[in-house]
Tab-separated table of C-alpha atoms and ligand atoms in Angstrom:
chain	number	residue	atom	x	y	z
E	1	MET	CA	35.296	-17.060	-18.421
E	2	ASN	CA	31.806	-17.307	-19.632
E	3	ASP	CA	28.816	-15.076	-19.179
E	4	LEU	CA	26.241	-16.106	-20.953
E	5	GLN	CA	25.630	-19.977	-20.729
E	6	THR	CA	21.596	-19.200	-20.016
E	7	LEU	CA	22.025	-18.459	-24.092
E	8	ARG	CA	24.273	-21.078	-24.563
E	9	ILE	CA	22.432	-24.283	-26.555
E	10	PRO	CA	25.316	-27.640	-25.159
E	11	SER	CA	27.829	-27.759	-28.241
E	12	THR	CA	28.013	-31.606	-28.485
E	13	ALA	CA	24.951	-32.292	-28.730
E	14	ALA	CA	22.061	-32.758	-31.327
E	15	ALA	CA	19.128	-30.087	-30.605
E	16	ASN	CA	16.464	-32.208	-30.183
E	17	ASP	CA	18.559	-34.091	-27.378
E	18	THR	CA	18.732	-30.832	-26.185
E	19	ASP	CA	15.051	-30.614	-25.830
E	20	GLU	CA	14.792	-34.205	-24.993
E	21	TRP	CA	17.230	-34.267	-21.791
E	22	VAL	CA	15.845	-31.021	-20.680
E	23	ASP	CA	12.025	-32.450	-20.971
E	24	ALA	CA	13.293	-35.453	-19.057
E	25	LEU	CA	14.678	-33.738	-16.780
E	26	ALA	CA	12.296	-31.592	-16.267
E	27	ASP	CA	9.287	-34.503	-15.915
E	28	GLY	CA	11.282	-35.787	-13.437
E	29	SER	CA	11.946	-39.138	-15.298
E	30	MET	CA	16.088	-38.797	-15.782
E	31	GLY	CA	17.800	-37.556	-12.466
E	32	MET	CA	19.475	-34.222	-11.985
E	33	HIS	CA	22.979	-36.870	-11.915
E	34	ARG	CA	22.261	-39.285	-15.483
E	35	LEU	CA	23.536	-36.391	-18.627
E	36	PRO	CA	25.400	-38.329	-20.789
E	37	SER	CA	28.956	-37.823	-19.519
E	38	HIS	CA	30.457	-37.265	-22.799
E	39	LEU	CA	28.683	-33.454	-22.255
E	40	SER	CA	30.852	-31.137	-19.930
E	41	ALA	CA	30.536	-29.673	-16.767
E	42	ASP	CA	29.092	-25.682	-18.089
E	43	GLU	CA	26.337	-28.069	-20.196
E	44	GLN	CA	25.661	-29.832	-18.024
E	45	VAL	CA	24.712	-27.148	-15.529
E	46	THR	CA	23.169	-25.361	-18.626
E	47	LEU	CA	20.530	-28.753	-19.159
E	48	ARG	CA	19.682	-28.653	-15.471
E	49	ARG	CA	18.566	-25.263	-15.601
E	50	GLN	CA	16.793	-24.941	-18.451
E	51	ALA	CA	15.210	-28.156	-16.724
E	52	MET	CA	14.185	-26.399	-13.698
E	53	GLU	CA	13.146	-23.317	-15.984
E	54	LYS	CA	10.642	-25.190	-17.581
E	55	ARG	CA	9.427	-27.494	-14.214
E	56	ARG	CA	8.708	-23.795	-12.137
E	57	GLY	CA	8.637	-21.684	-15.058
E	58	VAL	CA	10.572	-19.121	-13.945
E	59	SER	CA	14.002	-17.436	-14.696
E	60	LEU	CA	16.936	-18.691	-13.761
E	61	ASP	CA	18.562	-16.302	-16.056
E	62	HIS	CA	21.318	-14.615	-13.141
E	63	LEU	CA	22.126	-18.639	-11.647
E	64	GLY	CA	24.214	-19.061	-15.005
E	65	LYS	CA	26.425	-15.938	-14.392
E	66	TYR	CA	29.809	-17.266	-13.717
E	67	SER	CA	33.220	-17.875	-14.106
E	68	LEU	CA	34.423	-20.099	-11.717
E	69	ASP	CA	35.423	-23.581	-13.290
E	70	ALA	CA	32.517	-25.044	-13.250
E	71	GLU	CA	34.751	-29.216	-13.524
E	72	ARG	CA	36.133	-28.395	-10.561
E	73	ALA	CA	33.014	-27.332	-8.748
E	74	THR	CA	31.004	-29.965	-10.652
E	75	LYS	CA	33.695	-32.810	-8.918
E	76	GLN	CA	34.602	-31.676	-5.777
E	77	ASN	CA	31.876	-28.733	-4.131
E	78	CYS	CA	28.308	-29.141	-5.892
E	79	GLU	CA	26.589	-31.744	-7.048
E	80	ASN	CA	23.228	-31.232	-10.132
E	81	MET	CA	25.222	-27.721	-10.165
E	82	ILE	CA	22.577	-25.160	-12.110
E	83	GLY	CA	23.828	-22.370	-11.653
E	84	VAL	CA	25.616	-20.457	-8.474
E	85	ALA	CA	24.661	-17.825	-5.459
E	86	GLN	CA	26.251	-14.021	-6.357
E	87	VAL	CA	26.737	-12.973	-3.043
E	88	PRO	CA	28.569	-9.116	-2.546
E	89	ILE	CA	31.446	-9.072	-1.897
E	90	GLY	CA	32.260	-5.359	0.205
E	91	VAL	CA	35.861	-4.669	1.035
E	92	ILE	CA	37.019	-3.448	5.456
E	93	GLY	CA	40.367	-1.700	5.771
E	94	PRO	CA	42.917	-1.061	6.289
E	95	LEU	CA	43.182	-2.876	9.422
E	96	ARG	CA	47.089	-2.934	11.186
E	97	LEU	CA	47.416	-6.351	12.996
E	98	GLN	CA	50.101	-7.395	14.483
E	99	GLY	CA	50.094	-11.972	15.289
E	100	GLU	CA	52.545	-14.726	15.009
E	101	PHE	CA	51.446	-15.790	11.078
E	102	VAL	CA	50.741	-11.570	10.248
E	103	GLU	CA	54.104	-9.931	10.839
E	104	ASP	CA	52.875	-5.473	11.871
E	105	GLU	CA	50.595	-5.950	8.352
E	106	GLU	CA	47.563	-3.569	7.225
E	107	LEU	CA	44.404	-5.142	5.326
E	108	HIS	CA	41.712	-5.358	3.636
E	109	ILE	CA	38.921	-8.106	3.887
E	110	PRO	CA	36.360	-9.196	1.609
E	111	LEU	CA	33.068	-9.753	3.301
E	112	ALA	CA	30.715	-10.674	1.642
E	113	THR	CA	26.648	-10.525	2.967
E	114	THR	CA	23.514	-8.789	1.755
E	115	GLU	CA	22.886	-7.377	5.503
E	116	GLY	CA	23.523	-3.586	5.084
E	117	ALA	CA	24.843	-1.421	7.331
E	118	LEU	CA	27.787	-4.265	8.126
E	119	ILE	CA	30.713	-3.567	5.948
E	120	ALA	CA	30.351	0.555	7.363
E	121	SER	CA	30.097	-0.948	10.481
E	122	ALA	CA	33.015	-3.071	10.901
E	123	ASN	CA	35.183	-0.553	8.696
E	124	ARG	CA	34.649	2.006	11.067
E	125	GLY	CA	36.185	-1.183	13.710
E	126	CYS	CA	39.076	-1.692	11.391
E	127	ARG	CA	39.690	2.150	11.615
E	128	ALA	CA	38.941	2.520	15.456
E	129	ILE	CA	41.661	-0.427	15.551
E	130	THR	CA	44.184	0.702	13.131
E	131	ALA	CA	44.136	3.821	14.968
E	132	ALA	CA	44.759	2.654	17.764
E	133	GLY	CA	48.038	1.217	16.478
E	134	GLY	CA	46.388	-2.173	15.556
E	135	ALA	CA	46.033	-4.859	17.641
E	136	VAL	CA	46.736	-8.299	18.561
E	137	VAL	CA	46.283	-11.587	17.266
E	138	ARG	CA	47.002	-15.430	18.042
E	139	ALA	CA	45.801	-18.490	16.636
E	140	GLU	CA	46.327	-21.756	18.313
E	141	ASN	CA	46.413	-24.894	16.560
E	142	ILE	CA	43.368	-27.038	18.585
E	143	GLY	CA	42.682	-29.036	15.822
E	144	ILE	CA	39.625	-30.830	13.880
E	145	THR	CA	37.946	-33.269	15.777
E	146	ARG	CA	35.963	-35.988	15.041
E	147	ALA	CA	33.660	-38.996	16.927
E	148	PRO	CA	32.359	-42.291	16.042
E	149	VAL	CA	29.967	-43.865	18.661
E	150	PHE	CA	30.114	-47.255	19.470
E	151	ARG	CA	27.837	-49.813	21.025
E	152	THR	CA	29.248	-51.548	24.499
E	153	SER	CA	27.758	-54.587	25.313
E	154	GLY	CA	28.083	-53.182	29.083
E	155	ILE	CA	29.994	-51.703	31.388
E	156	VAL	CA	32.370	-54.134	32.097
E	157	GLN	CA	32.640	-54.133	28.489
E	158	THR	CA	32.598	-50.637	27.923
E	159	ARG	CA	35.513	-50.277	30.637
E	160	ALA	CA	37.546	-52.936	28.987
E	161	PHE	CA	36.972	-50.906	25.265
E	162	VAL	CA	38.291	-47.647	27.017
E	163	ARG	CA	41.205	-49.176	28.726
E	164	TRP	CA	42.075	-50.803	25.684
E	165	ILE	CA	42.270	-47.812	22.592
E	166	ASP	CA	43.742	-46.178	25.518
E	167	GLU	CA	47.122	-48.790	26.009
E	168	HIS	CA	46.870	-48.721	21.812
E	169	GLU	CA	47.076	-45.327	21.202
E	170	ASP	CA	50.204	-46.056	18.883
E	171	GLU	CA	49.023	-48.492	16.804
E	172	ILE	CA	46.227	-46.625	15.997
E	173	ARG	CA	47.825	-43.164	15.587
E	174	THR	CA	50.032	-45.271	12.709
E	175	GLU	CA	46.679	-46.217	10.726
E	176	LEU	CA	45.519	-42.630	11.037
E	177	GLU	CA	48.429	-41.440	9.635
E	178	LYS	CA	49.400	-43.791	7.818
E	179	ASP	CA	47.546	-42.237	4.226
E	180	SER	CA	48.233	-38.952	4.382
E	181	ARG	CA	50.877	-36.382	4.590
E	182	PHE	CA	49.110	-33.813	6.266
E	183	LEU	CA	47.456	-35.398	9.323
E	184	ARG	CA	49.127	-36.169	12.172
E	185	LEU	CA	46.856	-37.045	15.865
E	186	PHE	CA	46.814	-34.824	18.576
E	187	ASP	CA	44.680	-37.776	21.320
E	188	ILE	CA	42.223	-39.073	21.518
E	189	ARG	CA	39.092	-38.402	24.440
E	190	PRO	CA	36.514	-41.545	25.179
E	191	LYS	CA	33.571	-40.896	26.564
E	192	ALA	CA	32.036	-43.724	28.159
E	193	ILE	CA	27.705	-43.514	28.739
E	194	GLY	CA	26.705	-47.463	29.674
E	195	THR	CA	26.558	-48.935	26.647
E	196	THR	CA	28.079	-46.211	24.720
E	197	VAL	CA	31.562	-45.470	23.452
E	198	TYR	CA	32.422	-42.081	21.998
E	199	LEU	CA	35.973	-41.818	20.961
E	200	ARG	CA	37.484	-38.164	20.407
E	201	PHE	CA	39.264	-38.414	17.846
E	202	ARG	CA	41.492	-34.651	17.251
E	203	PHE	CA	44.175	-33.769	14.329
E	204	ASP	CA	46.137	-31.584	13.071
E	205	THR	CA	45.522	-31.502	9.846
E	206	GLY	CA	47.819	-28.638	8.092
E	207	ASP	CA	46.236	-26.195	6.051
E	208	ALA	CA	42.993	-28.388	5.841
E	209	MET	CA	39.802	-27.881	8.021
E	210	GLY	CA	40.311	-31.311	7.902
E	211	MET	CA	36.822	-33.148	7.881
E	212	ASN	CA	37.374	-35.407	5.102
E	213	MET	CA	40.656	-36.339	5.987
E	214	ALA	CA	39.957	-37.159	10.111
E	215	THR	CA	36.572	-38.799	9.080
E	216	ILE	CA	38.707	-41.190	5.787
E	217	ALA	CA	40.751	-42.153	8.944
E	218	CYS	CA	38.931	-42.431	11.283
E	219	ASP	CA	36.785	-45.196	9.333
E	220	ARG	CA	39.429	-46.824	8.068
E	221	VAL	CA	41.443	-47.452	11.682
E	222	ILE	CA	38.078	-48.963	13.147
E	223	GLU	CA	37.466	-50.960	10.464
E	224	LYS	CA	41.164	-52.451	10.359
E	225	LEU	CA	41.874	-52.202	13.303
E	226	ILE	CA	39.767	-50.769	16.417
E	227	GLU	CA	36.729	-53.401	15.609
E	228	PRO	CA	38.788	-56.966	15.119
E	229	ALA	CA	40.627	-55.866	17.819
E	230	THR	CA	38.293	-55.105	20.257
E	231	GLY	CA	34.856	-56.525	18.622
E	232	VAL	CA	32.928	-52.943	19.721
E	233	GLU	CA	31.197	-52.416	17.369
E	234	CYS	CA	30.912	-48.549	15.795
E	235	ILE	CA	26.801	-47.529	15.225
E	236	SER	CA	28.007	-43.667	13.337
E	237	LEU	CA	31.435	-42.566	12.209
E	238	SER	CA	30.256	-39.182	13.518
E	239	GLY	CA	28.130	-39.576	16.838
E	240	ASN	CA	27.920	-35.336	17.438
E	241	TYR	CA	30.634	-35.741	20.628
E	242	CYS	CA	32.875	-34.409	17.869
E	243	CYS	CA	30.891	-31.552	17.829
E	244	ASP	CA	30.340	-30.348	13.969
E	245	LYS	CA	28.196	-27.603	13.227
E	246	LYS	CA	26.078	-27.548	16.152
E	247	PRO	CA	26.579	-25.500	19.060
E	248	ALA	CA	28.027	-27.266	21.688
E	249	ALA	CA	29.819	-26.686	25.243
E	250	VAL	CA	32.865	-29.376	24.795
E	251	ASN	CA	33.345	-27.184	21.801
E	252	PHE	CA	32.938	-24.398	24.426
E	253	LEU	CA	35.092	-26.005	26.619
E	254	GLU	CA	37.727	-27.625	24.755
E	255	GLY	CA	37.900	-25.710	22.007
E	256	ARG	CA	38.037	-27.151	17.898
E	257	GLY	CA	40.141	-26.236	14.305
E	258	LYS	CA	41.664	-22.599	15.779
E	259	SER	CA	41.704	-20.988	19.116
E	260	ILE	CA	41.471	-17.407	18.177
E	261	HIS	CA	42.215	-13.823	20.413
E	262	ALA	CA	42.605	-10.767	19.089
E	263	GLU	CA	42.979	-7.639	21.612
E	264	VAL	CA	43.308	-3.821	21.217
E	265	VAL	CA	43.986	-1.069	23.389
E	266	LEU	CA	41.761	2.867	22.265
E	267	ASP	CA	42.270	5.054	24.533
E	268	LYS	CA	39.284	8.211	25.031
E	269	GLN	CA	40.611	9.679	21.730
E	270	VAL	CA	40.118	7.121	19.341
E	271	LEU	CA	36.869	6.237	22.241
E	272	GLU	CA	36.198	9.617	21.258
E	273	LYS	CA	36.782	10.287	17.742
E	274	VAL	CA	36.246	6.971	16.054
E	275	LEU	CA	33.503	5.140	18.103
E	276	LYS	CA	31.882	7.668	19.148
E	277	THR	CA	31.650	6.338	22.317
E	278	ASN	CA	33.834	6.200	25.429
E	279	ALA	CA	35.521	3.457	28.273
E	280	ARG	CA	32.466	3.974	30.997
E	281	ALA	CA	29.146	3.742	28.269
E	282	LEU	CA	31.136	0.585	25.774
E	283	ALA	CA	32.214	-1.407	28.705
E	284	GLU	CA	28.691	-1.368	30.830
E	285	VAL	CA	27.183	-3.088	26.809
E	286	GLN	CA	29.712	-5.025	27.026
E	287	TYR	CA	28.703	-6.405	30.849
E	288	ARG	CA	25.015	-5.443	30.216
E	289	LYS	CA	24.154	-7.177	27.187
E	290	ASN	CA	27.417	-9.726	26.043
E	291	LEU	CA	27.371	-11.187	29.348
E	292	LEU	CA	24.442	-10.565	31.871
E	293	GLY	CA	22.122	-11.323	28.751
E	294	SER	CA	24.274	-13.833	27.169
E	295	ALA	CA	23.544	-15.453	30.689
E	296	ALA	CA	20.431	-15.067	31.546
E	297	ALA	CA	19.772	-16.114	27.778
E	298	GLY	CA	21.933	-19.446	28.435
E	299	SER	CA	23.707	-18.345	24.657
E	300	MET	CA	26.833	-19.466	24.863
E	301	GLY	CA	27.468	-16.557	22.142
E	302	PHE	CA	28.472	-13.819	25.537
E	303	ASN	CA	29.900	-11.529	21.984
E	304	ALA	CA	27.718	-8.863	19.879
E	305	HIS	CA	28.195	-10.629	16.560
E	306	TYR	CA	30.898	-13.109	15.563
E	307	ALA	CA	28.697	-14.692	12.733
E	308	ASN	CA	27.802	-11.112	10.755
E	309	ILE	CA	31.783	-11.478	10.060
E	310	LEU	CA	32.135	-15.044	9.973
E	311	ALA	CA	29.167	-15.644	8.029
E	312	ALA	CA	30.721	-12.582	5.687
E	313	MET	CA	33.966	-14.108	5.110
E	314	PHE	CA	33.207	-17.751	4.999
E	315	ILE	CA	30.801	-17.552	2.277
E	316	ALA	CA	33.769	-15.056	0.061
E	317	ALA	CA	36.680	-17.502	1.187
E	318	GLY	CA	35.089	-20.833	0.695
E	319	GLN	CA	35.164	-21.383	4.523
E	320	ASP	CA	32.132	-24.513	5.094
E	321	PRO	CA	29.536	-21.470	6.303
E	322	ALA	CA	27.740	-23.782	8.678
E	323	GLN	CA	30.752	-24.232	10.835
E	324	VAL	CA	30.029	-20.426	11.321
E	325	VAL	CA	27.234	-22.255	14.219
E	326	GLU	CA	30.920	-23.560	16.260
E	327	GLY	CA	32.026	-20.352	15.547
E	328	SER	CA	29.884	-17.891	16.880
E	329	MET	CA	30.348	-19.242	20.228
E	330	GLY	CA	32.483	-17.161	22.339
E	331	ILE	CA	33.858	-14.080	25.150
E	332	THR	CA	33.909	-10.043	24.383
E	333	CYS	CA	35.554	-8.805	27.507
E	334	ILE	CA	35.886	-4.913	27.275
E	335	GLU	CA	37.769	-4.078	30.821
E	336	PRO	CA	38.772	-0.272	31.552
E	337	HIS	CA	42.419	0.479	30.442
E	338	GLY	CA	44.491	3.809	31.387
E	339	PRO	CA	43.009	7.188	31.374
E	340	GLU	CA	39.365	5.874	30.495
E	341	GLY	CA	40.029	4.527	27.888
E	342	VAL	CA	40.414	0.348	27.486
E	343	ILE	CA	41.090	-3.017	27.004
E	344	ALA	CA	39.364	-5.155	24.341
E	345	SER	CA	39.325	-8.099	23.422
E	346	ILE	CA	37.834	-11.508	21.416
E	347	ASP	CA	38.507	-14.551	22.295
E	348	MET	CA	37.031	-17.913	19.932
E	349	PRO	CA	37.429	-21.549	20.936
E	350	ASP	CA	36.495	-22.607	18.195
E	351	CYS	CA	36.883	-21.942	14.441
E	352	PRO	CA	37.544	-23.996	12.072
E	353	VAL	CA	39.104	-22.574	8.593
E	354	ALA	CA	41.167	-23.860	6.529
E	355	ALA	CA	43.890	-22.292	3.402
E	356	ILE	CA	43.312	-25.664	0.833
E	357	GLY	CA	40.548	-28.206	0.687
E	358	GLY	CA	36.500	-27.181	0.700
E	359	GLY	CA	35.663	-23.895	-1.060
E	360	THR	CA	39.183	-22.770	-1.273
E	361	ALA	CA	40.644	-23.156	-5.091
E	362	LEU	CA	37.297	-22.009	-6.615
E	363	GLY	CA	37.458	-18.364	-8.791
E	364	THR	CA	35.985	-15.536	-6.527
E	365	GLN	CA	37.161	-17.889	-2.981
E	366	ARG	CA	41.279	-17.673	-3.998
E	367	GLN	CA	41.038	-14.336	-5.296
E	368	VAL	CA	39.524	-13.578	-1.713
E	369	LEU	CA	42.229	-15.668	0.193
E	370	ASP	CA	45.261	-13.969	-2.406
E	371	MET	CA	43.899	-10.446	-1.503
E	372	LEU	CA	44.616	-12.220	2.281
E	373	GLY	CA	48.247	-13.278	1.345
E	374	ILE	CA	46.253	-16.685	2.247
E	375	GLU	CA	48.949	-19.031	0.470
E	376	VAL	CA	50.263	-23.109	1.443
E	377	ASP	CA	53.936	-23.065	1.306
E	378	PRO	CA	54.957	-26.652	1.727
E	379	ASN	CA	57.637	-25.958	3.407
E	380	ARG	CA	55.954	-24.497	6.692
E	381	PRO	CA	52.519	-26.779	6.672
E	382	GLY	CA	49.950	-24.989	8.442
E	383	ALA	CA	50.403	-22.180	8.278
E	384	ALA	CA	48.330	-20.554	5.762
E	385	ALA	CA	45.944	-21.249	7.791
E	386	MET	CA	46.969	-20.043	10.768
E	387	ARG	CA	47.105	-16.572	9.016
E	388	LEU	CA	43.654	-17.188	7.863
E	389	ALA	CA	42.825	-17.661	11.891
E	390	GLU	CA	44.716	-14.636	13.241
E	391	ILE	CA	42.469	-11.731	10.157
E	392	VAL	CA	39.430	-13.788	11.250
E	393	GLY	CA	40.111	-12.989	14.660
E	394	GLY	CA	41.456	-9.269	13.280
E	395	ALA	CA	38.421	-8.669	11.337
E	396	VAL	CA	35.466	-9.651	15.111
E	397	LEU	CA	37.333	-7.644	17.065
E	398	ALA	CA	36.691	-4.856	14.544
E	399	GLY	CA	33.185	-5.994	14.538
E	400	GLU	CA	32.608	-6.466	18.124
E	401	LEU	CA	34.243	-2.276	18.758
E	402	SER	CA	31.636	-1.168	16.263
E	403	LEU	CA	28.629	-2.675	17.079
E	404	LEU	CA	28.971	-2.952	20.173
E	405	ALA	CA	29.560	1.225	19.837
E	406	ALA	CA	26.589	1.883	18.073
E	407	LEU	CA	24.548	0.405	20.572
E	408	THR	CA	25.875	2.711	23.312
E	409	SER	CA	25.204	5.545	21.799
E	410	ARG	CA	21.532	3.927	20.298
E	411	ASP	CA	22.806	4.687	16.690
E	412	LEU	CA	22.310	1.165	15.655
E	413	ALA	CA	18.843	2.047	14.824
E	414	ARG	CA	20.163	4.936	12.731
E	415	ALA	CA	23.054	3.486	10.788
E	416	HIS	CA	20.400	0.389	9.222
E	417	GLU	CA	17.434	3.000	8.696
E	418	ARG	CA	20.156	4.790	6.116
E	419	LEU	CA	22.285	2.075	5.604
E	420	GLY	CA	20.549	-1.726	4.871
E	421	ARG	CA	16.903	-1.126	5.131
E	422	SER	CA	14.923	-1.014	2.285
E	423	LYS	CA	13.095	2.129	0.907
E	424	GLN	CA	9.839	-0.095	0.342
E	425	ARG	CA	6.910	-0.599	2.877
I	1	ADP	P1	38.941	-31.215	4.009
I	1	ADP	O1	40.113	-32.900	5.140
I	1	ADP	O2	39.622	-30.142	4.705
I	1	ADP	O3	37.765	-31.336	4.445
I	1	ADP	P2	40.158	-32.167	1.375
I	1	ADP	O4	39.200	-33.232	1.624
I	1	ADP	O5	40.333	-31.378	0.703
I	1	ADP	O6	39.690	-31.124	2.555
I	1	ADP	O7	41.572	-32.933	2.248
I	1	ADP	C1	42.607	-31.515	2.064
I	1	ADP	C2	43.570	-31.915	0.478
I	1	ADP	O8	44.574	-31.201	0.848
I	1	ADP	C3	43.921	-33.364	0.606
I	1	ADP	O9	44.436	-34.161	0.383
I	1	ADP	C4	45.045	-33.596	1.712
I	1	ADP	O10	46.738	-34.217	1.496
I	1	ADP	C5	46.069	-31.404	0.517
I	1	ADP	N1	46.768	-30.493	1.479
I	1	ADP	C6	48.194	-30.177	0.318
I	1	ADP	N2	48.778	-29.941	0.663
I	1	ADP	C7	47.826	-30.338	1.942
I	1	ADP	C8	48.061	-29.348	3.408
I	1	ADP	N3	49.224	-27.615	3.444
I	1	ADP	N4	47.701	-28.877	4.893
I	1	ADP	C9	47.272	-29.609	3.943
I	1	ADP	N5	46.066	-30.350	3.104
I	1	ADP	C10	47.718	-30.924	2.390
């Protein structure tokens, strides 16, 4: 634990060495990753930050206040580290959820955000869901995908290649799975266009998001088996048919990572008392905004703001924030139900999540996962990630309900004025 990073002089280095290193880093004559390895990670972080302060003539003291394990962070997460980004974390809840990995529980969910009004809004959604008796949540393990791209000599070789892959799936599976206790191949789906073939490998990766595991395994099977046996060259390990960190119809249609569903029935009283709306108005905003509006815009996000809740949860819980791009796709449904009530649901086909790996072991991120009861159980591989997916679904549903309700009452601008906008004009 160290909150005085900006004041630290590296202890194992003489003062003149320190000045020389800072100068060399600042003027670029020494690469940021070239500091002597006998310096601790914290010392290296301090020197790089001091060099940047010197070069830019700015203070970076806030970046230097951290408690995370810099050795781990610099080895696994962040090269050339100079400090940390501090994003405030607020909490929403209690949110009552009934899933297969969340057993009828009331949860508090930490969100990292700088968007005023987001947490207040999502919290109102939680109040509505909990007052209604809870939301039902489910997650499907679709699996992470990696699609290397190959070049053939023409369609004759393309067809032969695709056939070879099909006929040798067992051998390919054995090679892919042999170095990991957790990586399991679901299937391989080829996509051929002229002299180009994509092999979309889909993996169960246990509790990990799995992109590293999948990429390493694909690299090995291509080099050891596929290229030597077929003579077809792999041009790139990722061919964008994966499709990682880009919005893509293939992910929308086939799913990727976890496919998540959450649903709640809201009666007239909850709609009126908690969400300050009614069934007709809510269903109309859903139809004209989320469905028609998205269709008219050619958007794949038939929802109000999945990305808002996802980004805040992903940053707080050490997930890969770039995958919010994929997670932002999905369809929210609101239909009349019972006397003046609604049944509301969210459907997220593509949401990669991790309970291990990535940023999940870092200090604040691990504590956030602890708060959510996300703990990898060696006897139930994959269960912790599925639990996280179910919680994501519940939180996203809360965010949808509250924002859509705010839109029905034209309350959105007023809430932003009250909670989110800087008073400075
Ligand atoms: P990713 O593949 O998600 O990018 P990593 O590269 O950090 O993440 O890989 C996850 C690591 O965690 C692998 O080395 C894997 O063997 C290990 N691991 C340990 N327990 C589990 C588990 N329950 N599920 C998945 N991976 C696990």
